[in-house]
PDB file of C-alpha atoms and ligand atoms in Angstrom:
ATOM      1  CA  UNK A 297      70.318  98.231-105.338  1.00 46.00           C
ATOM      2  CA  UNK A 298      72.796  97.841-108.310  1.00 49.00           C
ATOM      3  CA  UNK A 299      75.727  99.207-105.961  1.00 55.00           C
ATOM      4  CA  UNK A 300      76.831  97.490-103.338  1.00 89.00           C
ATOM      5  CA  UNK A 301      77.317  99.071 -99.608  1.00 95.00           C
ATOM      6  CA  UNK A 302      81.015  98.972 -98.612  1.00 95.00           C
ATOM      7  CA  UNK A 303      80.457 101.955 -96.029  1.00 97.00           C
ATOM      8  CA  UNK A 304      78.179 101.027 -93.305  1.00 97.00           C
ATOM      9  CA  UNK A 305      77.190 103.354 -90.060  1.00 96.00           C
ATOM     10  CA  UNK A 306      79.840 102.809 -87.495  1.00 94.00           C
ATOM     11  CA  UNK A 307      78.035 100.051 -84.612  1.00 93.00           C
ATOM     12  CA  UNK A 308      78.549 103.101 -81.600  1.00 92.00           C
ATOM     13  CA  UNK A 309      76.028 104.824 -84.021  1.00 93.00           C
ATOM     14  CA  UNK A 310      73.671 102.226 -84.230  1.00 95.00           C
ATOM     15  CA  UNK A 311      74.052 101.779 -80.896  1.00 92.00           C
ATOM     16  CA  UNK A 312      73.614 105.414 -79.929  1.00 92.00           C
ATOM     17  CA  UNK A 313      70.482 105.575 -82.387  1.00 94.00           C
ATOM     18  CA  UNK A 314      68.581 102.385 -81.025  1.00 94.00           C
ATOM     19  CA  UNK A 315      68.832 103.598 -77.607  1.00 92.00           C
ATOM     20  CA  UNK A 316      67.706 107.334 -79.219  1.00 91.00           C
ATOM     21  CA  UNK A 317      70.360 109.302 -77.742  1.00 90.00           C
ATOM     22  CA  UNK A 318      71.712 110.283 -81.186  1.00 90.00           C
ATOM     23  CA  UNK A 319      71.159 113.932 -82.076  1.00 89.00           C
ATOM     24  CA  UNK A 320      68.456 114.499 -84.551  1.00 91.00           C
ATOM     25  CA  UNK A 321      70.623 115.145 -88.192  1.00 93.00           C
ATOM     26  CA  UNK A 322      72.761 112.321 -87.291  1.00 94.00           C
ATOM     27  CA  UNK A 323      69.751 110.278 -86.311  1.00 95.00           C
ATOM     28  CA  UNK A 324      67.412 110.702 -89.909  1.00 96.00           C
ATOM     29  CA  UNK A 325      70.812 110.251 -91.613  1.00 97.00           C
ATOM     30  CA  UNK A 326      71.366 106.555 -89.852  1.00 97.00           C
ATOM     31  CA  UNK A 327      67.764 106.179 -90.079  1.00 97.00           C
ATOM     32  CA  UNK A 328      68.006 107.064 -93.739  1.00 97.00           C
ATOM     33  CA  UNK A 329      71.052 104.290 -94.234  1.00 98.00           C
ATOM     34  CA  UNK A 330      69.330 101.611 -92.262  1.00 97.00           C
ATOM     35  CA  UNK A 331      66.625 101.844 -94.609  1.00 95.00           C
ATOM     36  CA  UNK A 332      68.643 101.034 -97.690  1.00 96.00           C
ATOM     37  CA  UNK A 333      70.856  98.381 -96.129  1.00 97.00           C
ATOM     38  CA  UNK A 334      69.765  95.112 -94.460  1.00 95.00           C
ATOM     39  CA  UNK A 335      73.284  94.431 -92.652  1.00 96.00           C
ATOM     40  CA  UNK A 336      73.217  97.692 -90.562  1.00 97.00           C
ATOM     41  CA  UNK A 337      69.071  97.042 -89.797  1.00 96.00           C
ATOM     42  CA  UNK A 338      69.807  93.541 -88.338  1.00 96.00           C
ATOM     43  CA  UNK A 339      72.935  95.503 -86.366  1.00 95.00           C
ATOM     44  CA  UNK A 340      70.200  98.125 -85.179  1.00 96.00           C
ATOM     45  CA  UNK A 341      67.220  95.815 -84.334  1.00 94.00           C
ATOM     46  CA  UNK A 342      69.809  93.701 -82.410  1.00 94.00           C
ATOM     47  CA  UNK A 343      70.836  96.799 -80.249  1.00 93.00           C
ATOM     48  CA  UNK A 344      66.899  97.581 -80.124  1.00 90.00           C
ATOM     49  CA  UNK A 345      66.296  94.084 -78.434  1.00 87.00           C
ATOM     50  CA  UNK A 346      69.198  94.128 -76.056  1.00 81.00           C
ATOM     51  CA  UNK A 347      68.555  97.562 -75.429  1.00 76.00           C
ATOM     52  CA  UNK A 348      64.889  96.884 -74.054  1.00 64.00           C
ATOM     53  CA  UNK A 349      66.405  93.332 -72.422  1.00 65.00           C
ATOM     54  CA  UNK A 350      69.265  94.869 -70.765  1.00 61.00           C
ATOM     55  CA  UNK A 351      66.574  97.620 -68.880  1.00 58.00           C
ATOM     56  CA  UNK A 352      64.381  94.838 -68.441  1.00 62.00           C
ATOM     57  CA  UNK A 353      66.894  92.808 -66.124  1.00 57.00           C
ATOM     58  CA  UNK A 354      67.720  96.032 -64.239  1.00 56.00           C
ATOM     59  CA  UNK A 355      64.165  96.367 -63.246  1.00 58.00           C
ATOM     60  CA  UNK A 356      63.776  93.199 -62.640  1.00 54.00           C
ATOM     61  CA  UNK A 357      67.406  91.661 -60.717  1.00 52.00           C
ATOM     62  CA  UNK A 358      67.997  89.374 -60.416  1.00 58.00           C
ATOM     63  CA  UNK A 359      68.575  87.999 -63.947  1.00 56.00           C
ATOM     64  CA  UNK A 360      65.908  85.483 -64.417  1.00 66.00           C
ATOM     65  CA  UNK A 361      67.055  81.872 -65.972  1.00 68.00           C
ATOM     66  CA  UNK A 362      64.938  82.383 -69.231  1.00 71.00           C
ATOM     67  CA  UNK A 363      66.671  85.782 -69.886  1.00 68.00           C
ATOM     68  CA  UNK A 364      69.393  84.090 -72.981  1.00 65.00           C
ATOM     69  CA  UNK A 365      65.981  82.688 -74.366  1.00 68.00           C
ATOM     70  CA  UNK A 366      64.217  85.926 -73.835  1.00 67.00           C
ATOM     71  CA  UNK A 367      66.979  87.453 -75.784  1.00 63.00           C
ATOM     72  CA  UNK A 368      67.204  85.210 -78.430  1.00 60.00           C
ATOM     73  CA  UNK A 369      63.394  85.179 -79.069  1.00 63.00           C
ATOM     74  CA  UNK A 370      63.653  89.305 -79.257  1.00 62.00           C
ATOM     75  CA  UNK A 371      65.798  88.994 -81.885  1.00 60.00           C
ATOM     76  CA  UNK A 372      64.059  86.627 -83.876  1.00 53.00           C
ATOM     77  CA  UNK A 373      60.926  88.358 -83.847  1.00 51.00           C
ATOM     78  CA  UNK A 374      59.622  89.280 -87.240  1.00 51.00           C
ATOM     79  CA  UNK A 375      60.067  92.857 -88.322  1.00 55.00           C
ATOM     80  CA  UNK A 376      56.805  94.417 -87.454  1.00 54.00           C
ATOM     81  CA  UNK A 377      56.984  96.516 -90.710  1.00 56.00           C
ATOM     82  CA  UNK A 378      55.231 100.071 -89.989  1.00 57.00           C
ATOM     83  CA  UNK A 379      53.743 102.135 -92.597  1.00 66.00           C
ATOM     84  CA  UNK A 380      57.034 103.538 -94.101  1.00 68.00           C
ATOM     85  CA  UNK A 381      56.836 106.202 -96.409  1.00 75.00           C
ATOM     86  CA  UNK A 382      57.047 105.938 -99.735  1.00 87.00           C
ATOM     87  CA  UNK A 383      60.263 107.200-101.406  1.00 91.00           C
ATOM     88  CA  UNK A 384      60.717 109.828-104.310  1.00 94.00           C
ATOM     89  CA  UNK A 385      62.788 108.907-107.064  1.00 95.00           C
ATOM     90  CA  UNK A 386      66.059 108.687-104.891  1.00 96.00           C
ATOM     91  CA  UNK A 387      65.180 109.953-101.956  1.00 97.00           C
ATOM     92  CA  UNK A 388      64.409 106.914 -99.598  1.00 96.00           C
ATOM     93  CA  UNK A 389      61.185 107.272 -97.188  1.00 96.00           C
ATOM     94  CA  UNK A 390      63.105 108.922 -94.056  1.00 96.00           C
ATOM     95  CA  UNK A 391      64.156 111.377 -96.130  1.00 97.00           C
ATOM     96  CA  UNK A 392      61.081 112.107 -97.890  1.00 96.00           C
ATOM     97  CA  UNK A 393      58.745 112.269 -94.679  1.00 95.00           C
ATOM     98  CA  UNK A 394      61.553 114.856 -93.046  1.00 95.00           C
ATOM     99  CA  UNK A 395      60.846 116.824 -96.286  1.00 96.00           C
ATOM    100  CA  UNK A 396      57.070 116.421 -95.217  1.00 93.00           C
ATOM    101  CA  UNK A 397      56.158 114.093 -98.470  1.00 93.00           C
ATOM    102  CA  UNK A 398      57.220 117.272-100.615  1.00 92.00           C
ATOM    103  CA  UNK A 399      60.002 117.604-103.711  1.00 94.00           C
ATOM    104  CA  UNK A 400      63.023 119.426-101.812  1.00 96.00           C
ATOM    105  CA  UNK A 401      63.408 122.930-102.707  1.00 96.00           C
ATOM    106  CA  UNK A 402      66.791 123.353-103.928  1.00 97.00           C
ATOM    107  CA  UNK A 403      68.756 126.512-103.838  1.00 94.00           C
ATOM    108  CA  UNK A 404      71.993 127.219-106.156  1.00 93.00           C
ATOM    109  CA  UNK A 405      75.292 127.377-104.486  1.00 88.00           C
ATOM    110  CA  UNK A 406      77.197 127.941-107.767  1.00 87.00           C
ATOM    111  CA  UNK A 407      79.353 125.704-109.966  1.00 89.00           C
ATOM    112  CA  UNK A 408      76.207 123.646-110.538  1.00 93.00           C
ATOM    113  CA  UNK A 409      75.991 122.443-106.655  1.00 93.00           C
ATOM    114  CA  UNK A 410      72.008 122.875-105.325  1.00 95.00           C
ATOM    115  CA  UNK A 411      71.571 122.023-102.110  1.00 93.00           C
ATOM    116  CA  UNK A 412      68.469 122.090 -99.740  1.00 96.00           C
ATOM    117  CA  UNK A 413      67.846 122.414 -96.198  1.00 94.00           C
ATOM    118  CA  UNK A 414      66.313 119.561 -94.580  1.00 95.00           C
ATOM    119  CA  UNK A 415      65.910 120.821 -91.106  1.00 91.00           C
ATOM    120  CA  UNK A 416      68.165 123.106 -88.685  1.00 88.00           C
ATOM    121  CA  UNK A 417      68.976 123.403 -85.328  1.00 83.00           C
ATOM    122  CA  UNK A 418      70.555 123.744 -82.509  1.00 79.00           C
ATOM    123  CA  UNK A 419      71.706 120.529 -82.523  1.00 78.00           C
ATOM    124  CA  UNK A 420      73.197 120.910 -85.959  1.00 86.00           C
ATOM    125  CA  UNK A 421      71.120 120.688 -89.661  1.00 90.00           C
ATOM    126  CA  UNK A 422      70.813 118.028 -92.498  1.00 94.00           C
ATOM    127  CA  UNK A 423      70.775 119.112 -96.091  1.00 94.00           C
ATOM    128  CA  UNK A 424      70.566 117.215 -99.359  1.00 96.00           C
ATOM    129  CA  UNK A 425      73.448 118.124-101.772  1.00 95.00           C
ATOM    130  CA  UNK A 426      73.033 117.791-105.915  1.00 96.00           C
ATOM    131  CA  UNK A 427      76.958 117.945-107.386  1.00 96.00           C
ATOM    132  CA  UNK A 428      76.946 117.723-110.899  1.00 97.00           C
ATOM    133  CA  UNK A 429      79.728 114.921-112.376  1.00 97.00           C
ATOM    134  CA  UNK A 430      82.895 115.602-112.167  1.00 96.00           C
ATOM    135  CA  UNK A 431      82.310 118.574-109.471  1.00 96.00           C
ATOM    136  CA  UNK A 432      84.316 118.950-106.134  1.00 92.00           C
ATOM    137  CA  UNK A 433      82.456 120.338-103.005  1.00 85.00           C
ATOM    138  CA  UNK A 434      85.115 122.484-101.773  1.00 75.00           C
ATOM    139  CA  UNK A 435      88.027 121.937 -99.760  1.00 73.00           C
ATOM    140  CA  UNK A 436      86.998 121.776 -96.326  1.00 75.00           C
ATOM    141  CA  UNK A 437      87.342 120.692 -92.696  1.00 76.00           C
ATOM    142  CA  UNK A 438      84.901 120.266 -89.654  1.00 80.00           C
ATOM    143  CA  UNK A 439      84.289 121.286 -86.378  1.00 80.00           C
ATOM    144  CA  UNK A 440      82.227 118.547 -84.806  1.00 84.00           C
ATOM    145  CA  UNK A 441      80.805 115.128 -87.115  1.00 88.00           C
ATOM    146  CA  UNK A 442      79.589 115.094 -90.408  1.00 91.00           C
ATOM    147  CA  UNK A 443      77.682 111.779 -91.590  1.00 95.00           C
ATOM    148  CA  UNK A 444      77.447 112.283 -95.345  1.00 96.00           C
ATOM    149  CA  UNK A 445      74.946 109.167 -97.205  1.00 98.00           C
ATOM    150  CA  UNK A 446      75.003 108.858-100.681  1.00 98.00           C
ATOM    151  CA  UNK A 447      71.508 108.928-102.531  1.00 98.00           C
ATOM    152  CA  UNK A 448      71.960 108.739-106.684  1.00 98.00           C
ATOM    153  CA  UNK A 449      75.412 108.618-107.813  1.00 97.00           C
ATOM    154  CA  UNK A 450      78.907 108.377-106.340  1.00 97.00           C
ATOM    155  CA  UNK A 451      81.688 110.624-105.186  1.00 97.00           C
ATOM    156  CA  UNK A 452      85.092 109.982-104.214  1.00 97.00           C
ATOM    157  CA  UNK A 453      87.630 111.801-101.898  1.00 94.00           C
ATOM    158  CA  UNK A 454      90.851 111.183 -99.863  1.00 91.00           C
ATOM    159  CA  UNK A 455      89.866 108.624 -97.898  1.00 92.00           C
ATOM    160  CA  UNK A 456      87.818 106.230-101.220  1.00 95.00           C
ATOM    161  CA  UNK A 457      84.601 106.197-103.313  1.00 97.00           C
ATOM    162  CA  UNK A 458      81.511 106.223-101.701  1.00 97.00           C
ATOM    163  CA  UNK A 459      78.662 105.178-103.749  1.00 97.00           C
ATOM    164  CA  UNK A 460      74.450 104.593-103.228  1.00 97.00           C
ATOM    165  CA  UNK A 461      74.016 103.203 -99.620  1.00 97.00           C
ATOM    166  CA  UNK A 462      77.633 104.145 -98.737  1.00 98.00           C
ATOM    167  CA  UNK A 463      77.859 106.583 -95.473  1.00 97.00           C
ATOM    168  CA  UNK A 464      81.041 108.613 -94.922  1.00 96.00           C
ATOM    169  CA  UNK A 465      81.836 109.491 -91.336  1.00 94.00           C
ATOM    170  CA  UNK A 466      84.476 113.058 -91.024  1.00 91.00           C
ATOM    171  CA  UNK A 467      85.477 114.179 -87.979  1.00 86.00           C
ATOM    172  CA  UNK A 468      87.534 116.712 -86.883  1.00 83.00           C
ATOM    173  CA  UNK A 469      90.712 115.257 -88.087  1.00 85.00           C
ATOM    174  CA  UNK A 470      90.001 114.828 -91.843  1.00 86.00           C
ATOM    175  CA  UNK A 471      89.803 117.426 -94.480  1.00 87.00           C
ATOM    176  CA  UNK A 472      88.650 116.319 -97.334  1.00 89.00           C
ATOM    177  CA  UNK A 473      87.415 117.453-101.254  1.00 90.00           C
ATOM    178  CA  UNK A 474      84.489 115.216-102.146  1.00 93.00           C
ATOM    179  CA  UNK A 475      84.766 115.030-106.009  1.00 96.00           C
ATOM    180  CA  UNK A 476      81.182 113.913-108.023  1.00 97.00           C
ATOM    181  CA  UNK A 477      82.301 110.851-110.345  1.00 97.00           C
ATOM    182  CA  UNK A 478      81.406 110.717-113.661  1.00 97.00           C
ATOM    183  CA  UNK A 479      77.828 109.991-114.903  1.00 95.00           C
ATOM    184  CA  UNK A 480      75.266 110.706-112.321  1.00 96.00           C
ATOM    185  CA  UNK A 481      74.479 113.883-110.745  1.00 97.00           C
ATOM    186  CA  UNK A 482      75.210 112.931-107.072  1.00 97.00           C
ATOM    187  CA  UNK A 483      73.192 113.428-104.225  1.00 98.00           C
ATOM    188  CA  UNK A 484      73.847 113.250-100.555  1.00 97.00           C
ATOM    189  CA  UNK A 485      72.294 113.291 -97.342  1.00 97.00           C
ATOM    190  CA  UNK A 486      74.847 115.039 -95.056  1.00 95.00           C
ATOM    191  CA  UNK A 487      73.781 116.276 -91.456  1.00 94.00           C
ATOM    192  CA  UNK A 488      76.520 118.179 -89.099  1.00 89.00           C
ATOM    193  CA  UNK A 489      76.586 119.867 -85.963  1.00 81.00           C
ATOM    194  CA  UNK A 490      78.318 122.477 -86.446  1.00 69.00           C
ATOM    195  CA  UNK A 491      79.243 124.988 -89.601  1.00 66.00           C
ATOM    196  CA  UNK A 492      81.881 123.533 -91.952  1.00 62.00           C
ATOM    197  CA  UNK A 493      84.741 125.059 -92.192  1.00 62.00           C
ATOM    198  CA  UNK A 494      85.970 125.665 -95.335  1.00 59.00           C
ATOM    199  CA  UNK A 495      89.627 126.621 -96.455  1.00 59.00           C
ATOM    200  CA  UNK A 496      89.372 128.897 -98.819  1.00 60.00           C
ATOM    201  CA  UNK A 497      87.983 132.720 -97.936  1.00 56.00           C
ATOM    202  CA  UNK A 498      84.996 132.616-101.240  1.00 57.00           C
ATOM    203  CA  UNK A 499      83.649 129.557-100.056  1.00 62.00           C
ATOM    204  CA  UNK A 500      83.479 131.430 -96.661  1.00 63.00           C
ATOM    205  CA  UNK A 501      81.667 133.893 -98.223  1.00 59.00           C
ATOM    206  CA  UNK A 502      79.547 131.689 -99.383  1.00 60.00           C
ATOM    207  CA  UNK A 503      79.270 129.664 -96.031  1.00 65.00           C
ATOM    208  CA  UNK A 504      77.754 133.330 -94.435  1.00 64.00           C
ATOM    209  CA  UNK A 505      75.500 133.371 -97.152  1.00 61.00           C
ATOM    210  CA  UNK A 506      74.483 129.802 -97.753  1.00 61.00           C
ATOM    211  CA  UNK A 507      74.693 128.284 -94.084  1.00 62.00           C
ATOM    212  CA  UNK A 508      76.807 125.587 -94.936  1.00 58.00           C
TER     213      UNK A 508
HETATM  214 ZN1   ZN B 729      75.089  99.411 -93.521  1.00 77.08          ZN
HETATM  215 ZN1   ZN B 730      83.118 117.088 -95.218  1.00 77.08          ZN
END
């Protein structure tokens, strides 16, 4: 990885993803980072093994004498390393087996932005975004959480520049206008739970016809 993660998934995330209480789009989206950076995977597996500990001593009270080695022994195992998926160009393996091992389909949203739907649902959608350099998604703020994870390229907004591995975390409280840096067409990972909401009445438009 020639970039270097400065953004990393917040550890309630992890925390909320090892114990699998995160809703789907968020979840393939920390799935997606954890893949591409070791720092947030040991953060993860950690909240895996206390996870499973901490149910263990419930069932089990009271706390037996061995449970600090227990602990420490969980965390040392060796990563088990399932078959992951293979990934496509820049699309890590998560992504690739939500897209069901297929190229994504991308659809134009104008000025040169594609996007494509990942999956969509009640509990919100995840779509990869293409922004040509130098291109600004537009103006917009959100209703619940958007997790945005860069894939090939960078962008930069308000709040910094976010660049391959980097995850950007936008709640109701920012609005922001991710700009495309030069060089690389960027590409993002971005799953919400609930329809942006843009400033400006075209993008609107566009939001109606584009579910974005
Ligand atoms: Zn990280
Ligand atoms: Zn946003």
């Amino acid at each position: 990885m020639k970039d270097t993660i400065t953004h990393h998934t917040p550890d309630a995330l992890l925390a909320a993803y090892a114990a699998g209480s995160l809703p789907h789009p968020y979840a393939l989206v920390v799935a997606t980072h954890v893949s591409l950076c070791l720092e947030c995977r040991a953060a993860y597996e950690a909240h895996q093994a206390l996870g499973g500990v901490v149910l263990d001593a419930v069932q089990s009270a009271p706390v037996s004498d061995g449970l600090k080695a227990d602990v420490l022994a969980l965390i040392e195992l060796p990563d088990p390393a399932p078959a992951r998926p293979r990934r496509l160009g820049p699309l890590p393996g998560p992504v690739v087996e939500a897209l069901g091992g297929k190229p994504p389909k991308w659809s134009t949203l104008g000025k040169g932005i594609r996007q494509c739907i990942v999956s969509e649902s009640r509990s919100g959608s995840v779509r990869l975004l293409s922004i040509p350099p130098g291109q600004a998604v537009p103006d917009h703020g959100h209703r619940g959480m958007e997790l945005t994870l860069v894939l090939q390229g960078s962008f930069s907004d308000e709040t910094g520049r976010f660049g391959v591995g980097d995850l950007e975390v936008a709640d109701e409280e920012l609005e922001h206008t991710p700009i495309a840096d030069a060089g690389e067409t960027c590409i993002c990972l971005a799953a919400t739970d609930a329809p942006l909401r843009f400033s400006a009445l075209v993008p609107r438009l566009l939001q109606r016809l584009f579910r974005i």
